[in-house]
Amino acid sequence: MPLATPGGSAPLLPGTPVLVRLVKAGREKVGYDAEVVADDGGRVTVTAPWSLPEARDFGFTVFAPGDVFTEHYWRDRWYAVKEVRTAGGELKGWYCDVTRPVVVDGGVLVSEDLDLDLWVSADGTDVRRLDEDEFAASGLSARDPEAAGNAVRALDALERAALGAGGLEQLTR
């Protein structure tokens, strides 16, 4: 029998289909199908194709149909790390979302976006903090100071990991 995980759900089995729901300010931003790669009870790793039918240019990279995301969600950490590869397998980089710890409910992963993000290019030379203005405007600091503090600490930790020896790969091995 699988061990219980934080939040009470059993780990998901590799190959299991799941629905990933990305929620922001109480509303679903996007939902998409993914497949479980691994779940050790603390971290759930899934893989999914880019979920939109068109490319999206962020200025620092373009996500496009055919791109494959290997997404790492933690039940006890305030972030998710998404490795992004082209359809041909070439690493584009890592997109990191600062989130509340993921909630796993059966075949659904719910990740609540807290506005802060980090992009790290494949070669590690472009490490950029994103959406700090959105975070400041969100009102989270006044509404939930504890969550806001956890969010800022998570972004700092991701940036330190990205700039340190081993980069973000050290978080996802």
Short mmCIF file of C-alpha atoms in Angstrom, two decimals:
data_model
loop_
_atom_site.label_atom_id
_atom_site.label_comp_id
_atom_site.label_asym_id
_atom_site.label_seq_id
_atom_site.Cartn_x
_atom_site.Cartn_y
_atom_site.Cartn_z
CA MET A 1 0.00 0.00 0.00
CA PRO A 2 1.45 3.44 -0.91
CA LEU A 3 2.45 5.78 1.85
CA ALA A 4 0.17 8.71 2.56
CA THR A 5 1.45 12.07 1.39
CA PRO A 6 1.10 15.49 2.96
CA GLY A 7 -2.54 16.37 2.42
CA GLY A 8 -3.57 12.74 2.80
CA SER A 9 -3.54 11.46 -0.79
CA ALA A 10 -1.55 8.44 -1.88
CA PRO A 11 1.28 9.00 -4.38
CA LEU A 12 0.23 8.88 -8.01
CA LEU A 13 1.54 6.03 -10.15
CA PRO A 14 3.79 6.73 -13.16
CA GLY A 15 1.80 6.76 -16.38
CA THR A 16 -1.36 7.97 -14.64
CA PRO A 17 -3.20 10.71 -16.54
CA VAL A 18 -3.89 13.83 -14.46
CA LEU A 19 -5.51 17.21 -14.95
CA VAL A 20 -3.30 20.15 -14.00
CA ARG A 21 -5.29 23.19 -12.91
CA LEU A 22 -3.38 26.46 -12.63
CA VAL A 23 -5.36 28.85 -10.45
CA LYS A 24 -4.77 32.57 -9.95
CA ALA A 25 -6.75 34.89 -7.67
CA GLY A 26 -9.32 32.16 -7.10
CA ARG A 27 -9.99 31.54 -10.80
CA GLU A 28 -8.67 28.86 -13.09
CA LYS A 29 -6.15 30.36 -15.55
CA VAL A 30 -5.66 27.19 -17.50
CA GLY A 31 -6.27 23.47 -17.18
CA TYR A 32 -4.55 20.80 -19.21
CA ASP A 33 -3.93 17.08 -19.37
CA ALA A 34 -0.60 15.68 -18.24
CA GLU A 35 0.92 12.32 -17.40
CA VAL A 36 2.61 11.41 -14.13
CA VAL A 37 6.31 10.66 -14.49
CA ALA A 38 7.00 10.16 -10.78
CA ASP A 39 5.53 10.87 -7.35
CA ASP A 40 7.61 10.24 -4.24
CA GLY A 41 4.97 11.56 -1.86
CA GLY A 42 6.58 15.00 -1.67
CA ARG A 43 7.18 15.90 -5.29
CA VAL A 44 4.94 15.09 -8.24
CA THR A 45 6.54 15.22 -11.68
CA VAL A 46 4.34 15.31 -14.76
CA THR A 47 4.90 15.83 -18.46
CA ALA A 48 2.63 17.73 -20.80
CA PRO A 49 2.75 19.42 -24.18
CA TRP A 50 2.37 23.21 -24.48
CA SER A 51 -1.33 23.61 -23.80
CA LEU A 52 -2.22 26.41 -26.24
CA PRO A 53 -2.79 26.00 -30.00
CA GLU A 54 -0.59 29.00 -30.83
CA ALA A 55 2.91 30.14 -29.92
CA ARG A 56 3.39 32.72 -27.17
CA ASP A 57 6.35 35.07 -27.28
CA PHE A 58 7.44 36.23 -23.82
CA GLY A 59 10.34 38.32 -25.11
CA PHE A 60 12.95 36.09 -23.47
CA THR A 61 11.65 32.84 -25.03
CA VAL A 62 8.80 31.52 -27.12
CA PHE A 63 6.58 28.64 -26.02
CA ALA A 64 5.09 26.88 -29.02
CA PRO A 65 3.00 23.90 -30.05
CA GLY A 66 5.21 20.83 -29.83
CA ASP A 67 7.13 22.08 -26.79
CA VAL A 68 7.20 19.58 -23.95
CA PHE A 69 7.07 20.62 -20.30
CA THR A 70 8.37 18.40 -17.51
CA GLU A 71 6.77 19.98 -14.47
CA HIS A 72 7.82 19.44 -10.86
CA TYR A 73 5.30 20.29 -8.14
CA TRP A 74 5.92 19.95 -4.41
CA ARG A 75 3.39 19.33 -1.69
CA ASP A 76 5.57 21.21 0.82
CA ARG A 77 7.32 23.92 -1.23
CA TRP A 78 6.06 27.25 -2.49
CA TYR A 79 7.09 26.82 -6.13
CA ALA A 80 6.89 24.67 -9.23
CA VAL A 81 9.77 24.16 -11.69
CA LYS A 82 8.97 23.50 -15.34
CA GLU A 83 11.68 22.28 -17.69
CA VAL A 84 10.83 23.32 -21.25
CA ARG A 85 12.08 21.46 -24.34
CA THR A 86 11.36 21.75 -28.03
CA ALA A 87 9.59 18.92 -29.84
CA GLY A 88 13.07 17.79 -30.91
CA GLY A 89 14.24 17.57 -27.30
CA GLU A 90 16.42 20.72 -27.18
CA LEU A 91 16.33 22.39 -23.77
CA LYS A 92 14.92 25.92 -23.88
CA GLY A 93 15.15 26.55 -20.14
CA TRP A 94 13.18 26.48 -16.91
CA TYR A 95 10.09 28.47 -16.09
CA CYS A 96 9.48 28.60 -12.36
CA ASP A 97 6.17 29.59 -10.81
CA VAL A 98 5.96 30.75 -7.22
CA THR A 99 2.85 28.98 -5.92
CA ARG A 100 1.29 27.62 -2.80
CA PRO A 101 2.21 23.95 -2.25
CA VAL A 102 0.39 21.81 -4.82
CA VAL A 103 -2.84 20.13 -3.80
CA VAL A 104 -3.33 16.65 -5.23
CA ASP A 105 -6.90 15.42 -5.20
CA GLY A 106 -7.24 12.12 -7.01
CA GLY A 107 -6.34 12.78 -10.63
CA VAL A 108 -6.22 16.57 -10.28
CA LEU A 109 -3.22 18.74 -9.37
CA VAL A 110 -4.16 22.27 -8.28
CA SER A 111 -1.38 24.85 -8.31
CA GLU A 112 -2.20 28.34 -7.04
CA ASP A 113 -0.08 30.98 -8.78
CA LEU A 114 1.19 33.81 -6.54
CA ASP A 115 2.36 36.02 -9.44
CA LEU A 116 6.12 35.78 -8.95
CA ASP A 117 8.08 33.84 -11.57
CA LEU A 118 11.65 33.08 -12.57
CA TRP A 119 13.01 32.27 -16.03
CA VAL A 120 16.35 30.51 -16.47
CA SER A 121 17.71 29.99 -19.98
CA ALA A 122 19.13 26.61 -21.00
CA ASP A 123 22.72 27.86 -20.72
CA GLY A 124 22.03 29.55 -17.36
CA THR A 125 23.18 32.99 -18.55
CA ASP A 126 19.70 34.54 -18.43
CA VAL A 127 18.21 34.36 -14.93
CA ARG A 128 15.36 36.83 -14.62
CA ARG A 129 12.77 37.55 -11.98
CA LEU A 130 9.34 38.16 -13.49
CA ASP A 131 6.08 39.80 -12.48
CA GLU A 132 7.26 41.44 -9.26
CA ASP A 133 5.00 44.37 -10.18
CA GLU A 134 1.99 42.04 -10.45
CA PHE A 135 2.86 40.54 -7.07
CA ALA A 136 3.05 43.99 -5.45
CA ALA A 137 -0.29 44.98 -7.02
CA SER A 138 -2.00 41.71 -6.00
CA GLY A 139 -2.50 42.83 -2.41
CA LEU A 140 -1.28 39.48 -1.08
CA SER A 141 1.10 41.19 1.35
CA ALA A 142 -1.82 42.91 3.09
CA ARG A 143 -4.32 40.07 2.70
CA ASP A 144 -2.04 37.17 3.68
CA PRO A 145 1.36 38.36 4.93
CA GLU A 146 2.50 34.83 5.77
CA ALA A 147 1.83 33.60 2.23
CA ALA A 148 3.48 36.72 0.78
CA GLY A 149 6.58 36.09 2.88
CA ASN A 150 6.69 32.46 1.75
CA ALA A 151 6.35 33.60 -1.87
CA VAL A 152 9.26 36.06 -1.65
CA ARG A 153 11.44 33.47 0.10
CA ALA A 154 10.56 30.91 -2.60
CA LEU A 155 11.57 33.28 -5.40
CA ASP A 156 14.85 34.04 -3.61
CA ALA A 157 15.52 30.30 -3.14
CA LEU A 158 14.84 29.57 -6.82
CA GLU A 159 17.16 32.37 -7.90
CA ARG A 160 19.93 31.13 -5.55
CA ALA A 161 19.53 27.59 -6.92
CA ALA A 162 19.62 28.85 -10.52
CA LEU A 163 22.82 30.81 -9.89
CA GLY A 164 24.47 28.09 -7.80
CA ALA A 165 26.44 25.03 -8.77
CA GLY A 166 24.15 22.55 -10.51
CA GLY A 167 21.52 25.18 -11.33
CA LEU A 168 17.86 24.28 -11.12
CA GLU A 169 18.64 20.70 -12.05
CA GLN A 170 19.69 20.17 -8.43
CA LEU A 171 16.03 20.69 -7.43
CA THR A 172 14.61 18.27 -9.98
CA ARG A 173 16.94 15.28 -9.85
#
